[in-house]
Amino acid sequence: MKIAVIGASGNAGSRITTEIARRGHSVTAIARHPEKIASEANVTATKGDLMDQAALTRLLAGHDAAISSVHFLASDPLKLIGAARDSKVARYLVVGGAGSLEAAPGVRLVTTPGFPLVYKAEAEKGAAFLDLLRAEKELSWTFLSPSALFVAGERTGKFRLGTDQLLTADDGKSSISFEDFAVALADEIERPAHIRKRFTVGY
């Protein structure tokens, strides 16, 4: 497949780019600073501005899937969704956040008293992004939320999938590595199971 990754130089985006490329797919790795993208087989580093909807639409056109891996506070969801829709890309996948997951039935994690204040604004914007997608009538979208702790680690290929509830391990921790998150996202592209849905991944 031909897959575009918006934000390919970031922590999650770089791992996603590598995972998809290593599976033999052709990746258009889009970033404001493409020189930061590692040189890899099957990867074409491309300069792109996520705030320029028309230019982004042109970059995404002709791809089988587009992945958005950008900070919510540094982007405009309407422009990203609009570019994905206007480009006629077959699928649009979003690297989500944990804040929109439910800590209890009907209670989003971002609204709980213990949620770190430093991440609150980003999490709220991510939740708003998900709400916009759920109202979208045309786009074939998927929103993948990581667990609460989303950090560099190992590619184990061993993890659990969930839907709207925060996943926690037996020790109470909620975590996933960038590397295993990339595996889950690549699996979803190759074997679609969450069309027009949000799902989550964790240990």
PDB file of C-alpha atoms in Angstrom:
ATOM      1  CA  MET A   1       0.000   0.000   0.000  1.00  0.00           C
ATOM      2  CA  LYS A   2       0.914   3.643  -0.342  1.00  0.00           C
ATOM      3  CA  ILE A   3       0.625   5.346   3.042  1.00  0.00           C
ATOM      4  CA  ALA A   4       1.174   8.961   4.109  1.00  0.00           C
ATOM      5  CA  VAL A   5       2.316   9.792   7.642  1.00  0.00           C
ATOM      6  CA  ILE A   6       1.732  13.389   8.772  1.00  0.00           C
ATOM      7  CA  GLY A   7       4.154  14.216  11.570  1.00  0.00           C
ATOM      8  CA  ALA A   8       6.623  11.507  10.591  1.00  0.00           C
ATOM      9  CA  SER A   9       9.551  13.033  12.487  1.00  0.00           C
ATOM     10  CA  GLY A  10       7.859  12.864  15.906  1.00  0.00           C
ATOM     11  CA  ASN A  11       8.110  10.215  18.619  1.00  0.00           C
ATOM     12  CA  ALA A  12       5.099   8.192  17.487  1.00  0.00           C
ATOM     13  CA  GLY A  13       5.265   9.211  13.825  1.00  0.00           C
ATOM     14  CA  SER A  14       8.849   8.041  13.363  1.00  0.00           C
ATOM     15  CA  ARG A  15       8.083   4.613  14.846  1.00  0.00           C
ATOM     16  CA  ILE A  16       4.939   4.310  12.731  1.00  0.00           C
ATOM     17  CA  THR A  17       6.899   5.238   9.601  1.00  0.00           C
ATOM     18  CA  THR A  18       9.538   2.610  10.359  1.00  0.00           C
ATOM     19  CA  GLU A  19       7.014  -0.123  11.184  1.00  0.00           C
ATOM     20  CA  ILE A  20       4.988   0.424   8.019  1.00  0.00           C
ATOM     21  CA  ALA A  21       8.054   0.690   5.781  1.00  0.00           C
ATOM     22  CA  ARG A  22       9.544  -2.502   7.183  1.00  0.00           C
ATOM     23  CA  ARG A  23       6.342  -4.311   6.226  1.00  0.00           C
ATOM     24  CA  GLY A  24       7.020  -3.366   2.614  1.00  0.00           C
ATOM     25  CA  HIS A  25       4.593  -0.493   2.221  1.00  0.00           C
ATOM     26  CA  SER A  26       5.537   2.731   0.444  1.00  0.00           C
ATOM     27  CA  VAL A  27       5.577   5.617   2.944  1.00  0.00           C
ATOM     28  CA  THR A  28       5.340   9.331   2.233  1.00  0.00           C
ATOM     29  CA  ALA A  29       6.804  10.750   5.440  1.00  0.00           C
ATOM     30  CA  ILE A  30       5.478  14.297   5.840  1.00  0.00           C
ATOM     31  CA  ALA A  31       7.074  16.789   8.237  1.00  0.00           C
ATOM     32  CA  ARG A  32       7.778  20.492   8.513  1.00  0.00           C
ATOM     33  CA  HIS A  33      11.473  19.553   8.708  1.00  0.00           C
ATOM     34  CA  PRO A  34      11.895  16.463   6.486  1.00  0.00           C
ATOM     35  CA  GLU A  35      15.651  16.447   7.136  1.00  0.00           C
ATOM     36  CA  LYS A  36      14.806  15.073  10.598  1.00  0.00           C
ATOM     37  CA  ILE A  37      13.329  11.918   9.070  1.00  0.00           C
ATOM     38  CA  ALA A  38      15.710   8.958   9.090  1.00  0.00           C
ATOM     39  CA  SER A  39      16.699   7.564   5.703  1.00  0.00           C
ATOM     40  CA  GLU A  40      15.000   4.184   5.269  1.00  0.00           C
ATOM     41  CA  ALA A  41      13.992   1.891   2.440  1.00  0.00           C
ATOM     42  CA  ASN A  42      10.423   2.522   1.199  1.00  0.00           C
ATOM     43  CA  VAL A  43      10.340   5.988   2.836  1.00  0.00           C
ATOM     44  CA  THR A  44      10.135   9.281   0.941  1.00  0.00           C
ATOM     45  CA  ALA A  45      10.676  12.281   3.225  1.00  0.00           C
ATOM     46  CA  THR A  46       8.452  15.175   2.148  1.00  0.00           C
ATOM     47  CA  LYS A  47       8.107  18.739   3.397  1.00  0.00           C
ATOM     48  CA  GLY A  48       4.574  19.629   4.421  1.00  0.00           C
ATOM     49  CA  ASP A  49       2.691  22.200   6.473  1.00  0.00           C
ATOM     50  CA  LEU A  50      -0.220  20.728   8.407  1.00  0.00           C
ATOM     51  CA  MET A  51      -1.818  24.176   8.653  1.00  0.00           C
ATOM     52  CA  ASP A  52      -2.006  24.515   4.829  1.00  0.00           C
ATOM     53  CA  GLN A  53      -5.088  22.456   4.000  1.00  0.00           C
ATOM     54  CA  ALA A  54      -4.861  22.813   0.224  1.00  0.00           C
ATOM     55  CA  ALA A  55      -1.195  21.782   0.078  1.00  0.00           C
ATOM     56  CA  LEU A  56      -1.788  18.897   2.479  1.00  0.00           C
ATOM     57  CA  THR A  57      -4.710  17.719   0.349  1.00  0.00           C
ATOM     58  CA  ARG A  58      -2.383  17.520  -2.650  1.00  0.00           C
ATOM     59  CA  LEU A  59       0.211  15.563  -0.648  1.00  0.00           C
ATOM     60  CA  LEU A  60      -2.350  13.009   0.558  1.00  0.00           C
ATOM     61  CA  ALA A  61      -4.010  12.444  -2.823  1.00  0.00           C
ATOM     62  CA  GLY A  62      -3.307   9.037  -4.317  1.00  0.00           C
ATOM     63  CA  HIS A  63      -2.570   7.278  -1.015  1.00  0.00           C
ATOM     64  CA  ASP A  64      -4.386   4.220   0.293  1.00  0.00           C
ATOM     65  CA  ALA A  65      -4.229   5.563   3.840  1.00  0.00           C
ATOM     66  CA  ALA A  66      -3.146   8.687   5.685  1.00  0.00           C
ATOM     67  CA  ILE A  67      -2.020   8.763   9.306  1.00  0.00           C
ATOM     68  CA  SER A  68      -2.107  11.912  11.429  1.00  0.00           C
ATOM     69  CA  SER A  69       0.516  11.862  14.197  1.00  0.00           C
ATOM     70  CA  VAL A  70       0.652  15.463  15.393  1.00  0.00           C
ATOM     71  CA  HIS A  71       0.137  17.404  18.616  1.00  0.00           C
ATOM     72  CA  PHE A  72      -3.467  18.522  18.885  1.00  0.00           C
ATOM     73  CA  LEU A  73      -2.567  21.964  20.235  1.00  0.00           C
ATOM     74  CA  ALA A  74      -0.229  22.563  17.284  1.00  0.00           C
ATOM     75  CA  SER A  75      -2.777  21.671  14.630  1.00  0.00           C
ATOM     76  CA  ASP A  76      -6.277  22.424  13.391  1.00  0.00           C
ATOM     77  CA  PRO A  77      -8.482  19.319  13.313  1.00  0.00           C
ATOM     78  CA  LEU A  78     -10.828  20.887  10.791  1.00  0.00           C
ATOM     79  CA  LYS A  79      -7.949  21.408   8.343  1.00  0.00           C
ATOM     80  CA  LEU A  80      -6.588  17.885   8.890  1.00  0.00           C
ATOM     81  CA  ILE A  81      -9.985  16.232   8.499  1.00  0.00           C
ATOM     82  CA  GLY A  82     -10.760  18.473   5.533  1.00  0.00           C
ATOM     83  CA  ALA A  83      -7.500  17.575   3.791  1.00  0.00           C
ATOM     84  CA  ALA A  84      -8.092  13.856   4.340  1.00  0.00           C
ATOM     85  CA  ARG A  85     -11.646  14.134   3.025  1.00  0.00           C
ATOM     86  CA  ASP A  86     -10.762  16.336   0.031  1.00  0.00           C
ATOM     87  CA  SER A  87      -7.819  14.146  -0.968  1.00  0.00           C
ATOM     88  CA  LYS A  88     -10.168  11.137  -1.354  1.00  0.00           C
ATOM     89  CA  VAL A  89      -7.722   9.019   0.635  1.00  0.00           C
ATOM     90  CA  ALA A  90      -9.308   5.628   1.358  1.00  0.00           C
ATOM     91  CA  ARG A  91      -8.623   5.687   5.115  1.00  0.00           C
ATOM     92  CA  TYR A  92      -7.645   8.316   7.671  1.00  0.00           C
ATOM     93  CA  LEU A  93      -6.075   7.141  10.930  1.00  0.00           C
ATOM     94  CA  VAL A  94      -5.345   9.404  13.896  1.00  0.00           C
ATOM     95  CA  VAL A  95      -2.828   8.928  16.690  1.00  0.00           C
ATOM     96  CA  GLY A  96      -5.104   9.864  19.573  1.00  0.00           C
ATOM     97  CA  GLY A  97      -4.565  10.531  23.246  1.00  0.00           C
ATOM     98  CA  ALA A  98      -5.499   8.695  26.427  1.00  0.00           C
ATOM     99  CA  GLY A  99      -7.418  11.634  27.891  1.00  0.00           C
ATOM    100  CA  SER A 100     -10.560  10.897  25.876  1.00  0.00           C
ATOM    101  CA  LEU A 101     -10.704   7.309  27.137  1.00  0.00           C
ATOM    102  CA  GLU A 102     -13.183   6.432  29.878  1.00  0.00           C
ATOM    103  CA  ALA A 103     -11.801   5.949  33.389  1.00  0.00           C
ATOM    104  CA  ALA A 104     -15.328   4.891  34.415  1.00  0.00           C
ATOM    105  CA  PRO A 105     -18.521   4.516  32.371  1.00  0.00           C
ATOM    106  CA  GLY A 106     -19.233   7.899  30.780  1.00  0.00           C
ATOM    107  CA  VAL A 107     -16.309   9.597  32.563  1.00  0.00           C
ATOM    108  CA  ARG A 108     -13.391  10.668  30.387  1.00  0.00           C
ATOM    109  CA  LEU A 109      -9.955  10.359  31.949  1.00  0.00           C
ATOM    110  CA  VAL A 110      -9.188  14.035  31.248  1.00  0.00           C
ATOM    111  CA  THR A 111     -12.065  15.073  33.553  1.00  0.00           C
ATOM    112  CA  THR A 112     -10.850  13.060  36.564  1.00  0.00           C
ATOM    113  CA  PRO A 113      -9.299  14.928  39.538  1.00  0.00           C
ATOM    114  CA  GLY A 114      -5.884  13.290  39.257  1.00  0.00           C
ATOM    115  CA  PHE A 115      -5.312  14.072  35.579  1.00  0.00           C
ATOM    116  CA  PRO A 116      -1.985  15.981  35.189  1.00  0.00           C
ATOM    117  CA  LEU A 117      -2.672  19.661  34.575  1.00  0.00           C
ATOM    118  CA  VAL A 118       0.286  19.942  32.192  1.00  0.00           C
ATOM    119  CA  TYR A 119      -1.425  17.557  29.728  1.00  0.00           C
ATOM    120  CA  LYS A 120      -5.005  18.768  30.210  1.00  0.00           C
ATOM    121  CA  ALA A 121      -5.273  21.253  27.318  1.00  0.00           C
ATOM    122  CA  GLU A 122      -3.739  18.790  24.841  1.00  0.00           C
ATOM    123  CA  ALA A 123      -6.035  16.011  26.062  1.00  0.00           C
ATOM    124  CA  GLU A 124      -9.133  18.187  25.812  1.00  0.00           C
ATOM    125  CA  LYS A 125      -8.267  19.125  22.239  1.00  0.00           C
ATOM    126  CA  GLY A 126      -7.717  15.451  21.420  1.00  0.00           C
ATOM    127  CA  ALA A 127     -11.145  14.607  22.812  1.00  0.00           C
ATOM    128  CA  ALA A 128     -12.658  17.378  20.682  1.00  0.00           C
ATOM    129  CA  PHE A 129     -10.884  15.913  17.619  1.00  0.00           C
ATOM    130  CA  LEU A 130     -12.491  12.534  18.301  1.00  0.00           C
ATOM    131  CA  ASP A 131     -15.913  14.166  18.656  1.00  0.00           C
ATOM    132  CA  LEU A 132     -15.439  15.866  15.264  1.00  0.00           C
ATOM    133  CA  LEU A 133     -14.561  12.534  13.663  1.00  0.00           C
ATOM    134  CA  ARG A 134     -17.613  10.883  15.155  1.00  0.00           C
ATOM    135  CA  ALA A 135     -19.752  13.565  13.502  1.00  0.00           C
ATOM    136  CA  GLU A 136     -17.977  13.143  10.138  1.00  0.00           C
ATOM    137  CA  LYS A 137     -20.278  11.682   7.486  1.00  0.00           C
ATOM    138  CA  GLU A 138     -17.909  10.923   4.597  1.00  0.00           C
ATOM    139  CA  LEU A 139     -14.506   9.927   5.914  1.00  0.00           C
ATOM    140  CA  SER A 140     -13.457   6.354   6.695  1.00  0.00           C
ATOM    141  CA  TRP A 141     -11.613   7.177   9.924  1.00  0.00           C
ATOM    142  CA  THR A 142      -9.984   5.321  12.815  1.00  0.00           C
ATOM    143  CA  PHE A 143      -8.755   6.905  16.071  1.00  0.00           C
ATOM    144  CA  LEU A 144      -6.212   4.902  18.085  1.00  0.00           C
ATOM    145  CA  SER A 145      -5.703   6.028  21.685  1.00  0.00           C
ATOM    146  CA  PRO A 146      -2.574   4.940  23.536  1.00  0.00           C
ATOM    147  CA  SER A 147      -2.633   4.015  27.205  1.00  0.00           C
ATOM    148  CA  ALA A 148      -1.910   6.700  29.810  1.00  0.00           C
ATOM    149  CA  LEU A 149       1.873   6.274  29.752  1.00  0.00           C
ATOM    150  CA  PHE A 150       3.028   6.578  26.126  1.00  0.00           C
ATOM    151  CA  VAL A 151       6.808   6.360  25.946  1.00  0.00           C
ATOM    152  CA  ALA A 152       9.827   4.988  24.097  1.00  0.00           C
ATOM    153  CA  GLY A 153      10.395   1.304  24.734  1.00  0.00           C
ATOM    154  CA  GLU A 154      10.571  -2.030  22.990  1.00  0.00           C
ATOM    155  CA  ARG A 155       8.739  -3.593  20.081  1.00  0.00           C
ATOM    156  CA  THR A 156       7.350  -6.723  21.729  1.00  0.00           C
ATOM    157  CA  GLY A 157       4.271  -7.283  19.568  1.00  0.00           C
ATOM    158  CA  LYS A 158       2.461  -8.326  22.743  1.00  0.00           C
ATOM    159  CA  PHE A 159      -0.347  -6.046  23.867  1.00  0.00           C
ATOM    160  CA  ARG A 160      -4.098  -5.849  24.400  1.00  0.00           C
ATOM    161  CA  LEU A 161      -6.697  -3.937  22.432  1.00  0.00           C
ATOM    162  CA  GLY A 162      -9.753  -2.223  23.856  1.00  0.00           C
ATOM    163  CA  THR A 163     -12.462   0.191  22.758  1.00  0.00           C
ATOM    164  CA  ASP A 164     -13.343   3.293  24.805  1.00  0.00           C
ATOM    165  CA  GLN A 165     -12.141   2.265  28.255  1.00  0.00           C
ATOM    166  CA  LEU A 166      -8.632   2.916  29.592  1.00  0.00           C
ATOM    167  CA  LEU A 167      -6.627  -0.318  29.719  1.00  0.00           C
ATOM    168  CA  THR A 168      -4.663  -1.086  32.881  1.00  0.00           C
ATOM    169  CA  ALA A 169      -2.361  -3.989  33.714  1.00  0.00           C
ATOM    170  CA  ASP A 170      -2.679  -6.161  36.818  1.00  0.00           C
ATOM    171  CA  ASP A 171      -0.322  -3.815  38.671  1.00  0.00           C
ATOM    172  CA  GLY A 172      -2.613  -0.879  37.942  1.00  0.00           C
ATOM    173  CA  LYS A 173      -0.323   0.745  35.395  1.00  0.00           C
ATOM    174  CA  SER A 174      -1.619   1.927  32.020  1.00  0.00           C
ATOM    175  CA  SER A 175       1.136   2.000  29.409  1.00  0.00           C
ATOM    176  CA  ILE A 176       2.234   1.281  25.845  1.00  0.00           C
ATOM    177  CA  SER A 177       5.499   1.897  24.003  1.00  0.00           C
ATOM    178  CA  PHE A 178       5.675   3.982  20.831  1.00  0.00           C
ATOM    179  CA  GLU A 179       7.010   0.864  19.138  1.00  0.00           C
ATOM    180  CA  ASP A 180       4.110  -1.433  20.051  1.00  0.00           C
ATOM    181  CA  PHE A 181       1.607   1.339  19.351  1.00  0.00           C
ATOM    182  CA  ALA A 182       3.060   1.449  15.824  1.00  0.00           C
ATOM    183  CA  VAL A 183       2.548  -2.308  15.494  1.00  0.00           C
ATOM    184  CA  ALA A 184      -1.116  -1.997  16.503  1.00  0.00           C
ATOM    185  CA  LEU A 185      -1.681   0.837  14.037  1.00  0.00           C
ATOM    186  CA  ALA A 186       0.046  -0.996  11.185  1.00  0.00           C
ATOM    187  CA  ASP A 187      -2.007  -4.114  11.959  1.00  0.00           C
ATOM    188  CA  GLU A 188      -5.180  -2.010  11.710  1.00  0.00           C
ATOM    189  CA  ILE A 189      -4.159  -0.715   8.304  1.00  0.00           C
ATOM    190  CA  GLU A 190      -3.433  -4.201   6.984  1.00  0.00           C
ATOM    191  CA  ARG A 191      -6.437  -5.858   8.647  1.00  0.00           C
ATOM    192  CA  PRO A 192      -9.154  -3.230   9.175  1.00  0.00           C
ATOM    193  CA  ALA A 193     -11.224  -3.910  12.281  1.00  0.00           C
ATOM    194  CA  HIS A 194     -12.137  -0.438  13.557  1.00  0.00           C
ATOM    195  CA  ILE A 195     -13.648   1.519  10.666  1.00  0.00           C
ATOM    196  CA  ARG A 196     -15.273   4.751  11.902  1.00  0.00           C
ATOM    197  CA  LYS A 197     -14.390   3.744  15.454  1.00  0.00           C
ATOM    198  CA  ARG A 198     -11.938   4.531  18.214  1.00  0.00           C
ATOM    199  CA  PHE A 199      -9.908   1.802  19.840  1.00  0.00           C
ATOM    200  CA  THR A 200      -7.054   1.659  22.324  1.00  0.00           C
ATOM    201  CA  VAL A 201      -3.899  -0.354  22.920  1.00  0.00           C
ATOM    202  CA  GLY A 202      -2.045  -1.186  26.115  1.00  0.00           C
ATOM    203  CA  TYR A 203      -0.237  -3.845  28.082  1.00  0.00           C
TER     204      TYR A 203
END
